[in-house]
């Protein structure tokens, strides 16, 4: 089946640890995104990538890092510098990032990160 | 910067009835796209419907339709014949139609929780 997978579904981190959230897509999409969702809030963009080996900061990139070594994969690392990392993290992808059509973003099932 | 406002945090509808969810946005752009996403208890975001700003005709997808009022910057979602499975959080989102990169991001409202009464 084509789609976006995220793992793990639940993740627990001790303070001071870095953790990496996985996002994989087999839709042959060019662009991938990471969003953070907090209770009572909409989604906020952390990082996005248009092509392999290229990515840009979103609105709340501090304390996070990403890589895009393969078209299918866009892992997110939550570093110890992120002061309040407990949240729900959603990965999305879209077919292309520019052009006249909206290039709808499709989302994975998400990862719930809790800092102990 | 663009903003998206969903002023109603919660709504409730009787099964088989019709409900309208409100969304307003603020932008200085003339070319943009608007979306409604549904987030059920599983928390996966599911695209419900989308609208291009340059189109005057309101988008429709089965029981879901929008009322797009460009001058008023309003983008409401109407759900007809509500079903129990429609119970979810609904997010309105905006995307710029111009350029690349940062303009491709979605700006979300805070969402509205819809409950469906049997």
Short mmCIF file of C-alpha atoms in Angstrom, two decimals:
data_model
loop_
_atom_site.label_atom_id
_atom_site.label_comp_id
_atom_site.label_asym_id
_atom_site.label_seq_id
_atom_site.Cartn_x
_atom_site.Cartn_y
_atom_site.Cartn_z
CA UNK A 1 0.00 0.00 0.00
CA UNK A 2 1.18 3.52 -0.75
CA UNK A 3 1.41 5.89 2.14
CA UNK A 4 3.39 7.54 4.88
CA UNK A 5 4.61 5.65 7.90
CA UNK A 6 5.91 7.05 11.14
CA UNK A 7 7.61 5.19 13.93
CA UNK A 8 7.43 4.69 16.76
CA UNK A 9 3.83 5.50 17.61
CA UNK A 10 4.78 6.37 21.18
CA UNK A 11 8.19 7.51 22.35
CA UNK A 12 9.47 8.33 25.80
CA UNK A 13 12.57 10.37 26.40
CA UNK A 14 14.52 11.27 29.44
CA UNK A 15 15.62 14.83 29.83
CA UNK A 16 18.97 15.45 28.18
CA UNK A 17 18.56 12.73 25.57
CA UNK A 18 18.30 13.12 21.83
CA UNK A 19 15.66 11.04 20.09
CA UNK A 20 14.95 10.44 16.42
CA UNK A 21 11.50 10.10 14.90
CA UNK A 22 11.20 8.18 11.67
CA UNK A 23 9.15 9.19 8.62
CA UNK A 24 9.05 7.12 5.43
CA UNK A 25 6.90 7.55 2.32
CA UNK A 26 6.49 5.39 -0.77
CA UNK A 27 4.36 7.87 -2.69
CA UNK A 28 7.32 9.15 -4.72
CA UNK A 29 6.64 12.60 -3.30
CA UNK A 30 9.31 15.24 -3.63
CA UNK A 31 8.55 17.36 -0.59
CA UNK A 32 8.35 16.29 3.03
CA UNK A 33 7.43 18.20 6.17
CA UNK A 34 7.49 17.92 9.95
CA UNK A 35 4.79 19.52 12.07
CA UNK A 36 4.31 19.72 15.80
CA UNK A 37 0.86 19.66 17.42
CA UNK A 38 0.22 20.78 21.00
CA UNK A 39 -3.12 20.43 22.84
CA UNK A 40 -5.63 23.01 21.71
CA UNK A 41 -3.34 24.19 18.94
CA UNK A 42 -3.11 23.77 15.23
CA UNK A 43 -0.05 22.31 13.60
CA UNK A 44 3.16 24.30 13.42
CA UNK A 45 5.90 23.68 10.85
CA UNK A 46 9.28 22.54 12.17
CA UNK A 47 11.27 21.72 9.01
CA UNK A 48 10.57 20.95 5.39
CA UNK A 49 12.51 19.52 2.47
CA UNK A 50 11.93 20.02 -1.23
CA UNK A 51 14.53 17.62 -2.58
CA UNK A 52 17.13 15.17 -1.37
CA UNK A 53 20.00 16.70 0.57
CA UNK A 54 18.14 19.98 0.99
CA UNK A 55 15.93 21.22 3.81
CA UNK A 56 14.81 24.50 5.36
CA UNK A 57 13.73 25.66 8.79
CA UNK A 58 10.08 26.24 9.48
CA UNK A 59 8.52 28.38 12.17
CA UNK A 60 9.77 26.48 15.23
CA UNK A 61 13.05 24.78 14.20
CA UNK A 62 15.02 25.52 17.37
CA UNK A 63 16.02 22.34 19.18
CA UNK A 64 15.31 20.12 16.18
CA UNK A 65 17.40 18.75 13.32
CA UNK A 66 16.60 16.78 10.16
CA UNK A 67 18.28 15.02 7.28
CA UNK A 68 17.13 14.06 3.80
CA UNK A 69 19.57 11.52 2.42
CA UNK A 70 16.89 9.60 0.53
CA UNK A 71 13.76 10.75 -1.20
CA UNK A 72 11.67 8.34 0.84
CA UNK A 73 12.96 9.26 4.27
CA UNK A 74 12.93 12.43 6.40
CA UNK A 75 13.89 11.67 10.02
CA UNK A 76 13.50 14.28 12.74
CA UNK A 77 15.84 14.47 15.72
CA UNK A 78 14.60 16.15 18.85
CA UNK A 79 17.68 17.36 20.66
CA UNK A 80 18.21 18.15 24.32
CA UNK A 81 18.14 21.81 23.33
CA UNK A 82 14.40 21.60 22.73
CA UNK A 83 13.00 22.94 25.98
CA UNK A 84 9.49 21.57 25.76
CA UNK A 85 9.51 18.56 23.44
CA UNK A 86 6.42 16.76 24.72
CA UNK A 87 3.99 16.92 21.81
CA UNK A 88 2.46 15.04 18.91
CA UNK A 89 4.62 15.05 15.79
CA UNK A 90 3.20 14.67 12.31
CA UNK A 91 5.09 14.07 9.10
CA UNK A 92 3.61 14.98 5.73
CA UNK A 93 4.58 14.77 2.08
CA UNK A 94 3.44 16.31 -1.18
CA UNK A 95 4.11 15.65 -4.83
CA UNK A 96 5.96 18.86 -5.60
CA UNK A 97 6.48 22.06 -3.80
CA UNK A 98 6.00 24.64 -6.54
CA UNK A 99 3.56 25.07 -9.38
CA UNK A 100 0.03 26.22 -10.01
CA UNK A 101 -1.69 23.36 -8.23
CA UNK A 102 -1.88 23.19 -4.46
CA UNK A 103 0.13 19.96 -4.13
CA UNK A 104 -1.85 18.67 -1.28
CA UNK A 105 -0.01 17.49 1.79
CA UNK A 106 -0.78 14.01 3.03
CA UNK A 107 -0.01 13.05 6.59
CA UNK A 108 1.38 10.08 8.43
CA UNK A 109 -0.21 8.66 11.60
CA UNK A 110 2.05 10.64 13.94
CA UNK A 111 4.35 10.00 16.88
CA UNK A 112 3.52 10.96 20.44
CA UNK A 113 6.69 12.05 22.27
CA UNK A 114 6.69 12.33 26.04
CA UNK A 115 9.58 13.60 28.10
CA UNK A 116 9.87 11.90 31.47
CA UNK B 1 1.96 36.77 7.71
CA UNK B 2 -1.17 34.82 7.11
CA UNK B 3 -3.42 33.80 9.98
CA UNK B 4 -6.28 31.33 10.19
CA UNK B 5 -8.99 31.67 12.82
CA UNK B 6 -11.47 29.07 13.95
CA UNK B 7 -13.43 30.82 16.65
CA UNK B 8 -15.71 27.96 17.68
CA UNK B 9 -13.77 25.44 19.78
CA UNK B 10 -16.60 22.89 19.88
CA UNK B 11 -19.78 22.07 18.01
CA UNK B 12 -22.36 19.35 18.20
CA UNK B 13 -24.78 17.99 15.61
CA UNK B 14 -27.52 15.40 15.58
CA UNK B 15 -26.91 12.42 13.37
CA UNK B 16 -28.35 12.94 9.86
CA UNK B 17 -28.50 16.70 10.34
CA UNK B 18 -26.37 19.39 8.73
CA UNK B 19 -23.64 21.37 10.46
CA UNK B 20 -21.45 24.25 9.35
CA UNK B 21 -17.95 24.85 10.69
CA UNK B 22 -16.58 28.37 10.39
CA UNK B 23 -13.14 29.55 9.38
CA UNK B 24 -11.78 32.98 8.59
CA UNK B 25 -8.33 33.91 7.41
CA UNK B 26 -6.25 36.98 6.89
CA UNK B 27 -3.95 37.46 3.93
CA UNK B 28 -2.79 40.13 1.54
CA UNK B 29 -2.30 37.61 -1.26
CA UNK B 30 -4.72 37.06 -4.10
CA UNK B 31 -3.50 33.59 -5.03
CA UNK B 32 -3.81 30.91 -2.38
CA UNK B 33 -5.42 27.63 -1.45
CA UNK B 34 -7.60 26.60 1.44
CA UNK B 35 -8.08 23.19 2.98
CA UNK B 36 -10.14 21.40 5.57
CA UNK B 37 -8.50 18.49 7.34
CA UNK B 38 -10.17 16.03 9.70
CA UNK B 39 -8.36 14.55 12.69
CA UNK B 40 -10.27 11.61 14.22
CA UNK B 41 -9.32 10.06 17.56
CA UNK B 42 -6.59 8.10 15.78
CA UNK B 43 -4.98 11.54 15.28
CA UNK B 44 -4.09 11.01 11.64
CA UNK B 45 -4.82 14.11 9.56
CA UNK B 46 -7.13 13.35 6.66
CA UNK B 47 -7.82 15.75 3.83
CA UNK B 48 -11.53 16.52 3.55
CA UNK B 49 -11.73 19.17 0.86
CA UNK B 50 -9.70 21.92 -0.81
CA UNK B 51 -10.46 25.15 -2.62
CA UNK B 52 -8.44 27.28 -5.01
CA UNK B 53 -8.91 31.01 -4.39
CA UNK B 54 -9.15 31.80 -8.09
CA UNK B 55 -12.17 29.53 -8.49
CA UNK B 56 -15.55 31.07 -7.82
CA UNK B 57 -17.29 27.73 -7.66
CA UNK B 58 -17.42 26.20 -4.21
CA UNK B 59 -15.72 22.82 -3.84
CA UNK B 60 -17.83 19.76 -3.07
CA UNK B 61 -16.84 16.25 -2.03
CA UNK B 62 -19.84 13.98 -1.44
CA UNK B 63 -21.44 15.15 1.84
CA UNK B 64 -18.86 17.88 2.34
CA UNK B 65 -19.03 21.28 0.73
CA UNK B 66 -17.54 24.69 1.35
CA UNK B 67 -18.86 28.22 1.29
CA UNK B 68 -15.93 30.27 0.07
CA UNK B 69 -16.39 34.02 0.39
CA UNK B 70 -13.18 35.57 -0.87
CA UNK B 71 -14.05 39.18 -0.14
CA UNK B 72 -15.03 38.33 3.40
CA UNK B 73 -12.06 35.93 3.76
CA UNK B 74 -14.35 33.23 4.98
CA UNK B 75 -14.13 29.50 4.28
CA UNK B 76 -16.79 27.45 6.05
CA UNK B 77 -17.30 23.71 5.82
CA UNK B 78 -20.78 22.23 5.57
CA UNK B 79 -21.31 18.60 6.46
CA UNK B 80 -24.63 17.20 5.29
CA UNK B 81 -26.32 14.06 6.62
CA UNK B 82 -23.89 13.91 9.54
CA UNK B 83 -22.67 10.47 10.51
CA UNK B 84 -21.16 9.16 13.73
CA UNK B 85 -17.87 8.73 11.90
CA UNK B 86 -17.73 12.46 11.26
CA UNK B 87 -16.96 13.07 14.93
CA UNK B 88 -13.45 14.47 14.95
CA UNK B 89 -11.39 17.61 15.19
CA UNK B 90 -11.52 19.70 12.03
CA UNK B 91 -8.75 22.05 10.98
CA UNK B 92 -8.88 24.82 8.44
CA UNK B 93 -5.56 25.49 6.67
CA UNK B 94 -4.14 28.07 4.29
CA UNK B 95 -1.39 27.72 1.70
CA UNK B 96 0.11 30.48 -0.39
CA UNK B 97 -0.18 30.02 -4.13
CA UNK B 98 2.93 32.00 -4.94
CA UNK B 99 6.55 30.97 -5.11
CA UNK B 100 8.41 28.12 -3.54
CA UNK B 101 9.87 27.09 -0.26
CA UNK B 102 8.34 28.68 2.79
CA UNK B 103 5.24 29.64 0.83
CA UNK B 104 4.39 25.99 0.48
CA UNK B 105 3.75 25.53 4.18
CA UNK B 106 0.29 25.10 5.59
CA UNK B 107 -0.91 27.59 8.19
CA UNK B 108 -3.48 25.94 10.44
CA UNK B 109 -6.27 27.21 12.62
CA UNK B 110 -6.59 25.86 16.15
CA UNK B 111 -9.30 23.42 15.17
CA UNK B 112 -12.86 22.70 16.16
CA UNK B 113 -14.06 19.56 17.89
CA UNK B 114 -17.22 18.19 16.32
CA UNK B 115 -19.36 15.70 18.20
CA UNK B 116 -22.22 13.79 16.58
CA UNK B 117 -25.19 12.79 18.72
CA UNK B 118 -26.90 9.50 17.83
#
